[in-house]
Coordinates of C-alpha atoms and ligand atoms in Angstrom, one line a residue:
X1 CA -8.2 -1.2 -29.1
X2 CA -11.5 -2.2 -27.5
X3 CA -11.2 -3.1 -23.6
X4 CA -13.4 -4.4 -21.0
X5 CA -11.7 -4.1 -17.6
X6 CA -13.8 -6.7 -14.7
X7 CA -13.5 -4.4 -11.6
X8 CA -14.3 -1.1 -10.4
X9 CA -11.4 -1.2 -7.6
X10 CA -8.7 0.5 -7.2
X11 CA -6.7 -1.2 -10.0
X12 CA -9.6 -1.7 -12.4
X13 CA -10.7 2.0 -12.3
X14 CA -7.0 3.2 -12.7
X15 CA -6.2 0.9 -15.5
X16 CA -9.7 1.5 -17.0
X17 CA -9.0 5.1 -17.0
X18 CA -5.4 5.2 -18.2
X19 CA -5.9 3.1 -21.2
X20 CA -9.3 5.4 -21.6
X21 CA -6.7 8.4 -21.5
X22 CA -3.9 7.2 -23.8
X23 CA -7.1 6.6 -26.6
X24 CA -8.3 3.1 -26.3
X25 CA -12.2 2.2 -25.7
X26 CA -12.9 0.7 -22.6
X27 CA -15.9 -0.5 -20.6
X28 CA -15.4 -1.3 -16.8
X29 CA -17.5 -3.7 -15.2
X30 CA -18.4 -4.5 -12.0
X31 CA -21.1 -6.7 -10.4
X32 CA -22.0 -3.6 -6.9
X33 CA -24.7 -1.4 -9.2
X34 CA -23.4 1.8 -7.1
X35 CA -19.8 1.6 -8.7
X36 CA -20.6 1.4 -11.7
X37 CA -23.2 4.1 -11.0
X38 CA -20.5 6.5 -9.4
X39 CA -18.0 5.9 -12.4
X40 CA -20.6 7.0 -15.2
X41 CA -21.0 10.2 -13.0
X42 CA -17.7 10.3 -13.0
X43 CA -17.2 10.2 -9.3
X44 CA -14.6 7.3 -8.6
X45 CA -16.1 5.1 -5.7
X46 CA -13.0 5.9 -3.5
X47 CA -10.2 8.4 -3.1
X48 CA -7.1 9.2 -5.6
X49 CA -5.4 12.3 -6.8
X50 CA -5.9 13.0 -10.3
X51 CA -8.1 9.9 -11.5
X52 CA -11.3 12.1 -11.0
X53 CA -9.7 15.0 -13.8
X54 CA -8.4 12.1 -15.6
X55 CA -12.4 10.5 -15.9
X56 CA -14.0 13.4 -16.8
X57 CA -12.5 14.0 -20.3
X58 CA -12.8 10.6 -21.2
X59 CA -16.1 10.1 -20.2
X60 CA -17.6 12.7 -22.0
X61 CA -15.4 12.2 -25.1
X62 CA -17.3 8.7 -24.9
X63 CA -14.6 6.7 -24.6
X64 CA -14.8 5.0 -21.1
X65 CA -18.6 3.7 -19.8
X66 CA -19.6 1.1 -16.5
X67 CA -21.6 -1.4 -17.5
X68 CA -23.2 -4.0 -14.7
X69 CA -23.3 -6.5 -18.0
X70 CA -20.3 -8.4 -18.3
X71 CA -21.1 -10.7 -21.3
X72 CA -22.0 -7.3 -23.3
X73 CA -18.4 -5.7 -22.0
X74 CA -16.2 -8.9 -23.5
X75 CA -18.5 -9.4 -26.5
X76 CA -17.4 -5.8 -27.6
X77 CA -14.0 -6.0 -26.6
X78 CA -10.7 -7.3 -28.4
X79 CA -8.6 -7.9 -24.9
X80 CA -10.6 -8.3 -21.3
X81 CA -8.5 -7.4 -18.1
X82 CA -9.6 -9.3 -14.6
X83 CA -9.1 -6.8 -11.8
X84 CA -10.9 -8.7 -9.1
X85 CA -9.6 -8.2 -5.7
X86 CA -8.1 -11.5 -4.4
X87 CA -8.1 -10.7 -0.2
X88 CA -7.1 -12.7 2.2
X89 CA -9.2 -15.1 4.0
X90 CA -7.3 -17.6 6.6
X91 CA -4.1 -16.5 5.5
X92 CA -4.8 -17.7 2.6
X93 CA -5.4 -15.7 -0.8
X94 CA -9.0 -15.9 -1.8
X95 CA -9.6 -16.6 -5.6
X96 CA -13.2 -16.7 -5.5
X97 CA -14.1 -13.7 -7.3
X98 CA -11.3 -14.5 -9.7
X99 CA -12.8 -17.5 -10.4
X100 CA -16.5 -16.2 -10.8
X101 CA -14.7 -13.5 -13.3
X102 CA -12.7 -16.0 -15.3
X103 CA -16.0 -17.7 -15.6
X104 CA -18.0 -15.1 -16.4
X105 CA -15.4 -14.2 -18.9
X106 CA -15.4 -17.9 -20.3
X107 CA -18.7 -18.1 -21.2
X108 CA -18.9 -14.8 -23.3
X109 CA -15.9 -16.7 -25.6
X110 CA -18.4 -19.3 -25.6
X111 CA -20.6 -17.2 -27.8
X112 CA -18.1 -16.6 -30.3
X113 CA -14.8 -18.2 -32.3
X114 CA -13.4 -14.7 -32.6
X115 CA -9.7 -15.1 -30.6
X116 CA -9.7 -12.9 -27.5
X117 CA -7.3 -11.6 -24.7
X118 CA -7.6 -11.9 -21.5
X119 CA -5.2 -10.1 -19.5
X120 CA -4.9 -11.3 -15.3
X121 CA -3.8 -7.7 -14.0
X122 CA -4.9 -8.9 -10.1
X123 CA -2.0 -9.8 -7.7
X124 CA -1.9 -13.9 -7.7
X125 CA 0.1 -16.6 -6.9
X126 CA 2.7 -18.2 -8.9
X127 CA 0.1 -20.5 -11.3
X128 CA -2.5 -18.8 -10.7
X129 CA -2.8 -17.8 -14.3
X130 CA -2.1 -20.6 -15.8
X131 CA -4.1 -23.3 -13.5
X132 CA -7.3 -21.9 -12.3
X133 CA -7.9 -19.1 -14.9
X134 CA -6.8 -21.2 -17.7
X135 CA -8.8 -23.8 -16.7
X136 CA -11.7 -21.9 -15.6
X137 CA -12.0 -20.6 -18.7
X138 CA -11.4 -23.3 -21.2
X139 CA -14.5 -25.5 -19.3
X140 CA -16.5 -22.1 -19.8
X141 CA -15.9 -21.2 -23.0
X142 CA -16.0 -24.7 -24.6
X143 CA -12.2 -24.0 -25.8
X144 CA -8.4 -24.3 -25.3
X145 CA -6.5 -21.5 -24.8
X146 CA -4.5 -20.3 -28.1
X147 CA -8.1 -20.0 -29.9
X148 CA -8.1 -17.4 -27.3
X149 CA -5.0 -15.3 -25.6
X150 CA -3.9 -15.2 -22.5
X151 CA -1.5 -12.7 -20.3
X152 CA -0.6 -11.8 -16.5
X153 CA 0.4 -8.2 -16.1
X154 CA 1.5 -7.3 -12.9
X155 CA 0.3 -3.2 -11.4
X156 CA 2.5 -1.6 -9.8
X157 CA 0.8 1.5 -8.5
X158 CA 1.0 2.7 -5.0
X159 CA -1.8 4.4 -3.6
X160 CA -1.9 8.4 -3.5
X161 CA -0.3 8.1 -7.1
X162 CA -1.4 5.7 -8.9
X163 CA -2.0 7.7 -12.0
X164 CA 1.3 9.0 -12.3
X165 CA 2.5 5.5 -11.6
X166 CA 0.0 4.2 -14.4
X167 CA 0.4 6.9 -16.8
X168 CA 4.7 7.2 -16.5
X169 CA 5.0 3.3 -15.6
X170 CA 9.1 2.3 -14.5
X171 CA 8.4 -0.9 -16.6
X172 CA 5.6 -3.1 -18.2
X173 CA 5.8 -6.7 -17.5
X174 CA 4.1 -9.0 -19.8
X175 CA 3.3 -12.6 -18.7
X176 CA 2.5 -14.5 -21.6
X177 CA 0.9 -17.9 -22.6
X178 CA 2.4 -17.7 -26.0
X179 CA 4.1 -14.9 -28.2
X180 CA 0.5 -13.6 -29.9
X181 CA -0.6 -13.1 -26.4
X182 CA 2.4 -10.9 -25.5
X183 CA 2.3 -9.0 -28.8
X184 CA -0.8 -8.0 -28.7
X185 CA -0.8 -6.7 -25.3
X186 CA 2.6 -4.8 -26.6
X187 CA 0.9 -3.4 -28.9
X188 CA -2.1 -2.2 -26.6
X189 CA 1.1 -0.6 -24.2
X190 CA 2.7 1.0 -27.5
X191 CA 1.8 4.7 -26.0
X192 CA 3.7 4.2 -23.0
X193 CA 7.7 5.2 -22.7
X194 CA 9.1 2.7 -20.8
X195 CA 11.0 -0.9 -21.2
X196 CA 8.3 -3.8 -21.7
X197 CA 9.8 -7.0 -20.1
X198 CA 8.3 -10.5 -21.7
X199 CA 8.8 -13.0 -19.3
X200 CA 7.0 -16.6 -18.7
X201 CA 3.3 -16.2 -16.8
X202 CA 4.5 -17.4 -13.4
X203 CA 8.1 -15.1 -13.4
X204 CA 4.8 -12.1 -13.8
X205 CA 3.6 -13.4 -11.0
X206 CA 6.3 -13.8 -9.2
X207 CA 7.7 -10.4 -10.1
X208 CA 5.1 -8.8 -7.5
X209 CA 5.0 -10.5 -5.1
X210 CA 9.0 -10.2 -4.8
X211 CA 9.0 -6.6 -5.3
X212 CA 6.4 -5.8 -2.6
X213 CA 8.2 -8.5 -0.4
X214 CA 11.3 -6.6 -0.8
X215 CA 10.1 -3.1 0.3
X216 CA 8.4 -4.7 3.2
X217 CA 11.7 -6.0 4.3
X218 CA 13.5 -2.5 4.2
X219 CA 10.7 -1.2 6.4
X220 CA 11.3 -4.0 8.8
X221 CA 15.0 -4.0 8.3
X222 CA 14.8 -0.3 9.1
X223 CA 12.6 -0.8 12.3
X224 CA 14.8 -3.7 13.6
X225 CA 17.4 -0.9 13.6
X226 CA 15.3 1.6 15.5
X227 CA 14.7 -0.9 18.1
X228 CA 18.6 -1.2 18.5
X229 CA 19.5 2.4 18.6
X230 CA 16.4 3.1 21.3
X231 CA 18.3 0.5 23.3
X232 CA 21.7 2.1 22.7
X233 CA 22.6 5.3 24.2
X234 CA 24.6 7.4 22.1
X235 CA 22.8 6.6 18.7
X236 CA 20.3 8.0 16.7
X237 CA 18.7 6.1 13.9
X238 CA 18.3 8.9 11.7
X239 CA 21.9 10.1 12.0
X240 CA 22.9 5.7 11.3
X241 CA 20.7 5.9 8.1
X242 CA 22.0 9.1 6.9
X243 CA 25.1 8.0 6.4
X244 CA 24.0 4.7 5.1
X245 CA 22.3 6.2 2.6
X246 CA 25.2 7.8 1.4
X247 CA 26.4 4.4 -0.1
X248 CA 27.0 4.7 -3.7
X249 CA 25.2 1.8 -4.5
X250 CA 22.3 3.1 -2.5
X251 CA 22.5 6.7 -3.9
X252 CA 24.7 6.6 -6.7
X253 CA 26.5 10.2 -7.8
X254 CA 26.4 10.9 -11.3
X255 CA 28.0 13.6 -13.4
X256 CA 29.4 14.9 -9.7
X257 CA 25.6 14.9 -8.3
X258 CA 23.9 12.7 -5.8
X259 CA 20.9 11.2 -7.1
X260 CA 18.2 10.1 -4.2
X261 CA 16.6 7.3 -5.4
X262 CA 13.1 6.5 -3.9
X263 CA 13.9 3.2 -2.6
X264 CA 15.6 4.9 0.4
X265 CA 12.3 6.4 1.5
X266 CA 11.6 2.8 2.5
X267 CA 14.7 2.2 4.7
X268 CA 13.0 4.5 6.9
X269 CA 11.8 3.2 10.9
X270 CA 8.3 4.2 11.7
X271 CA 5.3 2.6 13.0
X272 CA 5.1 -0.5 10.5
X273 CA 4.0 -1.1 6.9
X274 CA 0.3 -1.3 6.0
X275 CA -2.4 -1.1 3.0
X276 CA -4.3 -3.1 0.9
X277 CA -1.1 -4.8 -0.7
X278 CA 2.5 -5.0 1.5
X279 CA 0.9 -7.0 4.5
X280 CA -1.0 -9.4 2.2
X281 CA 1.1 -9.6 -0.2
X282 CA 4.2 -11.0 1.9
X283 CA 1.9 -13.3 4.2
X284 CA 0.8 -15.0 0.6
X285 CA 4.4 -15.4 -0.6
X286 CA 5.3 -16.5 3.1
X287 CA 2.6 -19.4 2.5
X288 CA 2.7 -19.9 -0.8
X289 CA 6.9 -21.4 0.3
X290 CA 5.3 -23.0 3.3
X291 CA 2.9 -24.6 0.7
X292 CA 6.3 -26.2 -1.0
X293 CA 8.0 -27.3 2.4
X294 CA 10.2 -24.2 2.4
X295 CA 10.5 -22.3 5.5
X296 CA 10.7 -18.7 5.0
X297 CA 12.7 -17.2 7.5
X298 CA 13.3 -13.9 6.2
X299 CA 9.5 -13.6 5.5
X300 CA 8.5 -14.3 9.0
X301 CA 11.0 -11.8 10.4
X302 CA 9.9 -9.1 8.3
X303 CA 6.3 -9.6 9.4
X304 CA 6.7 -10.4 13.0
X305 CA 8.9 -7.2 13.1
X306 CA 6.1 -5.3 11.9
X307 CA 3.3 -7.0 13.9
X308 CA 5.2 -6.3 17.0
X309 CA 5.4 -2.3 16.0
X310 CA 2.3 -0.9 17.4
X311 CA 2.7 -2.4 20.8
X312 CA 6.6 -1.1 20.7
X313 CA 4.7 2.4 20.5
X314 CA 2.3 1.8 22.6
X315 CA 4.9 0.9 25.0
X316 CA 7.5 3.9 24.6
X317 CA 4.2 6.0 25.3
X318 CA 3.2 4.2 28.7
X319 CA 6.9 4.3 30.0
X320 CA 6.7 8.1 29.2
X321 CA 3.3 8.3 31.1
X322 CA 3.9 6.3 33.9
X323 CA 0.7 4.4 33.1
X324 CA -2.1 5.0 30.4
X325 CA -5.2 3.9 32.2
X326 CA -7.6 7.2 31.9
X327 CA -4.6 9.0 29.9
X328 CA -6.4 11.3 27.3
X329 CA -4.0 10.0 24.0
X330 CA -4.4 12.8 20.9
X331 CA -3.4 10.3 18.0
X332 CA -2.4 12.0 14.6
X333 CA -3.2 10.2 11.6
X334 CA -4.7 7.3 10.6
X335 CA -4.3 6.0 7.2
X336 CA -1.8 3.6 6.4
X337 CA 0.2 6.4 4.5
X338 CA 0.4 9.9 4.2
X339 CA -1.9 10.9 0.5
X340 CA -4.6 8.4 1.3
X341 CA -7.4 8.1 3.3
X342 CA -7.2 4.0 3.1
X343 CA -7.1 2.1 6.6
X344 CA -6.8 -1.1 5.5
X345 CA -4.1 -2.8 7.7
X346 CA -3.2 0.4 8.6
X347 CA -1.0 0.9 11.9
X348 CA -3.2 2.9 13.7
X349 CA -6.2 0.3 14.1
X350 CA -3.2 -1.9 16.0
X351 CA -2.4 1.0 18.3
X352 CA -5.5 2.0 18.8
X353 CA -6.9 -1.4 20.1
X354 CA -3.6 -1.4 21.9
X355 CA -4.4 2.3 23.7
X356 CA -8.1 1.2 24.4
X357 CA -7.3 -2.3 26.1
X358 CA -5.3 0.2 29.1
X359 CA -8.0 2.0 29.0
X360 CA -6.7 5.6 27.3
X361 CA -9.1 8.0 26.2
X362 CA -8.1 7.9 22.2
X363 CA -8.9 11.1 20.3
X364 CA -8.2 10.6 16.8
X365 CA -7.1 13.3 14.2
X366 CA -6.7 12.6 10.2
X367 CA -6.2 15.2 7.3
X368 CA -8.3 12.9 5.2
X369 CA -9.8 9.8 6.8
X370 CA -13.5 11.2 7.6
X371 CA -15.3 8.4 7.8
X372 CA -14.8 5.8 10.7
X373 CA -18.1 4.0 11.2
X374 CA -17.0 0.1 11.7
X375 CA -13.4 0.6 11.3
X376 CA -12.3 0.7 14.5
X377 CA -14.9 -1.1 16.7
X378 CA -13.3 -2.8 19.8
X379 CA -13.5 0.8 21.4
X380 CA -15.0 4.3 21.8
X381 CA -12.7 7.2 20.1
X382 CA -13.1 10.7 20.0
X383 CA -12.8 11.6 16.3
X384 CA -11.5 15.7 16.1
X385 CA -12.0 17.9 13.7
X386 CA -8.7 20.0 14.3
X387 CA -5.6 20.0 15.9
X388 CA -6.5 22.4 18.9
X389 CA -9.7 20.0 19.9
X390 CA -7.6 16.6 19.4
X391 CA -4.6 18.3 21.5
X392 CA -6.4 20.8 24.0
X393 CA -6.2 18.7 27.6
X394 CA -4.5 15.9 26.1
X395 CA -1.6 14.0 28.3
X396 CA 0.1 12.8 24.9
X397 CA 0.1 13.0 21.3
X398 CA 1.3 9.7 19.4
X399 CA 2.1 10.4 15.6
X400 CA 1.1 7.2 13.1
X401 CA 1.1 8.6 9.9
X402 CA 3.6 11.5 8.2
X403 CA 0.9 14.0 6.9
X404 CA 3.6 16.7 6.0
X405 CA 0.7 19.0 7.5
X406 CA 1.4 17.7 10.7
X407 CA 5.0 20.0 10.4
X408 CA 2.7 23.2 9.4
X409 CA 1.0 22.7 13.0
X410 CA 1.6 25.5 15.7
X411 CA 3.4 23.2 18.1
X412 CA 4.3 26.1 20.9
X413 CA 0.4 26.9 21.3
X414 CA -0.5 23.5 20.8
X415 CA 1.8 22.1 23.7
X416 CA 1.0 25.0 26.0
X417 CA -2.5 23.8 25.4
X418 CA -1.9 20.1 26.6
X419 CA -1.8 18.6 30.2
X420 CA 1.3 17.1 29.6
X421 CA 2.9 18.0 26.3
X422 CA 4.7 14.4 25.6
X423 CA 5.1 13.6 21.3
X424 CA 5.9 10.2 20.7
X425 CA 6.9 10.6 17.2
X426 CA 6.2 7.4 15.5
X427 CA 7.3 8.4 12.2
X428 CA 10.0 10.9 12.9
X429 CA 7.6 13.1 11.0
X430 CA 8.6 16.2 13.6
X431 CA 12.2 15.9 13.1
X432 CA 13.9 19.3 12.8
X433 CA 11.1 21.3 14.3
X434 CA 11.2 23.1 17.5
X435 CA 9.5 22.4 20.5
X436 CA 8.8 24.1 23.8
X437 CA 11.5 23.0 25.8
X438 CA 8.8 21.8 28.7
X439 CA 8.0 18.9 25.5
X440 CA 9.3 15.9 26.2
X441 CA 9.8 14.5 22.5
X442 CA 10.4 10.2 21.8
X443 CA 11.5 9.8 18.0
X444 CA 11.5 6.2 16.2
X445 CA 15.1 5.1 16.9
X446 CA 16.2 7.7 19.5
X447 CA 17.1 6.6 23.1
X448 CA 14.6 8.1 25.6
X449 CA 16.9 8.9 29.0
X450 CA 14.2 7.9 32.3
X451 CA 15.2 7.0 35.5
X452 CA 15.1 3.7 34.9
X453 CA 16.6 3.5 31.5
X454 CA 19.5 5.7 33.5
X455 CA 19.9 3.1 36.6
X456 CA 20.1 0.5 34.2
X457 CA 22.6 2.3 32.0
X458 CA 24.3 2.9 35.1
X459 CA 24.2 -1.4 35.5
X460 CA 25.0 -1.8 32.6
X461 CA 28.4 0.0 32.7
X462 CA 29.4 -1.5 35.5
Ligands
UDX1 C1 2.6 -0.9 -2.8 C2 3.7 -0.9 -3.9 O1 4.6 0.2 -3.7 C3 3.2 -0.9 -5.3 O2 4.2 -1.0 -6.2 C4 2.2 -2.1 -5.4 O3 1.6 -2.2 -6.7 C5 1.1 -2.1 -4.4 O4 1.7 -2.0 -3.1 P1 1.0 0.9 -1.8 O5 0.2 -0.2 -1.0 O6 0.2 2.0 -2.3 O7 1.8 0.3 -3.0 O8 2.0 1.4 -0.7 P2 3.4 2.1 -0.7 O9 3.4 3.5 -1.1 O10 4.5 1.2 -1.3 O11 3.5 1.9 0.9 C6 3.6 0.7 1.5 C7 4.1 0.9 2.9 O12 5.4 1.4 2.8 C8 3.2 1.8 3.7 O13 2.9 1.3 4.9 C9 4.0 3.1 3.8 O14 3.9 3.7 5.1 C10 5.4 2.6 3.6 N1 6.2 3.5 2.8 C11 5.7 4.0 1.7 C12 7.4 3.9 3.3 O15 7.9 3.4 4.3 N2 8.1 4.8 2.5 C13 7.6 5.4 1.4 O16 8.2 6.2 0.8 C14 6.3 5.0 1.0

């Protein structure tokens, strides 16, 4: 089929690509000149694994090209996808560049009779679809939508591996506005193995924002739990979850073997959920019921759990210190995840601002984030280049994000090399490696004995 995908973003390109790859035409469009520059180079505008191999063929087999030219990009195409961001502004999602698409879109119908598809694959609110992007593009193309088809098709890629996630998908949901709608973009799918599930347009858009909703309460369900075992003596969070995991219904056994199913990785503590999608998309949900007179109580839980994480580090880190005012603080990592170099919403701008306002002196290490102009601005950091320069002199290291290359580190030279070798763990990321014994290591969800916490033990028991 012929495709013209609006938006060079993540989603866009990875969709764009993907459908390029599994033999359909497509044309990407985007209104920044320098994406659609970088794509026809073949250089995707940011970073994922595997989408650059997965460009190359396709662009030189001619079948995926950037175009500036919307109207030329729908003319020639038999279904349109909008993948516009749709960001936040005032806790509110922002539709404006959905809108200006949808018009955009409209328009090029105008020029024709010829039925269409367009497909809404951004992340929007229940009647979204069928409200302002219906409606937007009757008025624009002079028609009502059935002379033209219509479609919202939830992604569900996760950053770091996307492709694989686009390319092997779990499931395919298909919105539809009627059933020639839905067929057709079935029949666009047909390459992919997997179960497609019709459903009505606003149960598609309702689909994401409950399955991102959900992991983002395991996280904070998970950290809620950490802050009870650091408060419990005798407990360790990780020992708890182990044997909670072993649940069958969280980690069924088949044919006598245990499967581990990948839901379990989010019923891990650590230092808070972040990226371009969990925080927004729960704080859209959480208005969207407010919006309806529904309070939300779950919602707001889960996100006030994970606002309150960075200073919860922050503070295990001073109450190992004694006081962080002039403390030289080695933080490791600082995308939201380990496999991508994205900061959005990421926990470490939190702590960071946190560290700065005592007056620390941050270094900052990532495996993959090199470039920090304008992300973190409230405060001078030290950006290092390896782990001796980040950790050399430093008073404490503070873990954000689990680069498993964090584990390969030489922790016995590295420590020796520290004024005061004290790892606060924020991701448990160390766990099971061995430490000089002069380390004083805090884990998420492990009780850190002091004086105090002993006197009040002590208080307590009495
Ligand atoms: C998420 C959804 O997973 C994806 O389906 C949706 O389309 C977009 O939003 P992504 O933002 O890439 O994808 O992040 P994800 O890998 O899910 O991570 C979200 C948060 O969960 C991160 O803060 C991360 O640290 C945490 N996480 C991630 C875990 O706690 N465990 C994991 O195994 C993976």
């Amino acid at each position: 089929m012929r495709i013209a995908v609006v938006g060079i973003g993540y989603v866009g390109l990875v969709t764009a690509t993907g459908l390029a790859a599994k033999g359909h035409d497509v044309t990407c469009v985007d209104s920044h000149p320098s994406r659609v520059v970088s794509t026809n180079n073949g250089v995707p505008p940011f970073y994922e694994p595997g989408l650059e191999e997965l460009l190359a063929p396709v662009l030189q087999e001619g079948r995926l090209r950037a175009t500036t030219d919307l109207h030329s990009a729908v003319s020639c195409a038999d279904v349109t996808f909008l993948a516009v961001g749709t960001p936040t502004k005032d806790g509110h999602i922002d539709l404006t560049g959905l809108r200006d698409a949808s018009e955009g879109i409209g328009e090029s119908l105008a020029q024709s009779d010829s039925w269409h598809l367009v497909v809404v694959k951004s992340t929007v609110v229940p009647g979204t679809t069928d409200t302002l992007v219906r409606i937007t593009l009757e008025h624009a193309a002079g028609r009502k939508v059935g002379t033209f088809g219509l479609c919202m098709n939830p992604e569900f890629l996760r950053e770091g591996t996307a492709v694989e996630d686009f390319l092997r998908p779990d499931r395919i949901v298909i919105g539809q506005w009627d059933q020639r709608s839905g067929k057709t973009l079935a029949e666009l799918y047909r390459p992919f193995d997997c179960p497609i599930v019709f459903t009505a347009l606003r149960d598609a858009e309702m689909i994401k924002y409950a399955s991102n909703a959900l992991l983002a309460t395991l996280i904070s369900f998970s950290n809620e739990m950490a802050d009870i075992c650091e408060a419990t003596p005798g407990t360790d969070l990780d020992r708890v979850m182990n044997a909670l995991y072993l649940d069958r219904r969280l980690s069924p056994v088949i044919e006598g073997r245990r499967l581990s199913p990948g839901i379990l990785s989010y019923l891990k503590a650590g230092c808070g959920y972040g990226g371009s999608c969990l925080p927004k998309d729960v704080l859209a949900l959480r208005n969207f019921a407010s919006e309806r007179g529904l309070a939300a109580p779950v919602l707001d839980g889960v996100m006030a759990v994970n606002a309150a994480r960075p200073a919860r580090l922050v503070a295990r880190l001073e109450q190992a210190l004694g006081c962080l005012e002039g403390m030289v603080v080695a933080v490791l990592g600082l995308s939201f995840k380990p496999g991508s170099d994205d900061m959005r919403d990421s926990p470490a701008l939190g702590i960071i601002d946190l560290l700065c306002q005592k007056s620390a002196i941050v270094r900052v290490f990532d495996p993959c984030v090199k470039q920090l102009n304008g992300v973190v601005s409230s405060c001078p950091i030290v950006p290092c280049s390896s782990p001796e320069t980040l950790l050399v002199g430093a008073d404490a290291a503070l873990i954000v994000t689990a680069w498993p290359d964090f584990r390969q580190f030489d922790w016995n030279t590295l420590c020796m090399s520290m004024r005061r070798p004290v790892i606060v763990d924020g991701r448990n990321a160390l766990s099971g490696i061995s430490l000089p014994s002069q380390a004083t290591y805090i884990g998420v969800g492990k009780y850190h004995f002091t004086e105090e916490s002993l006197r009040n033990e002590q208080c307590i028991n009495r």
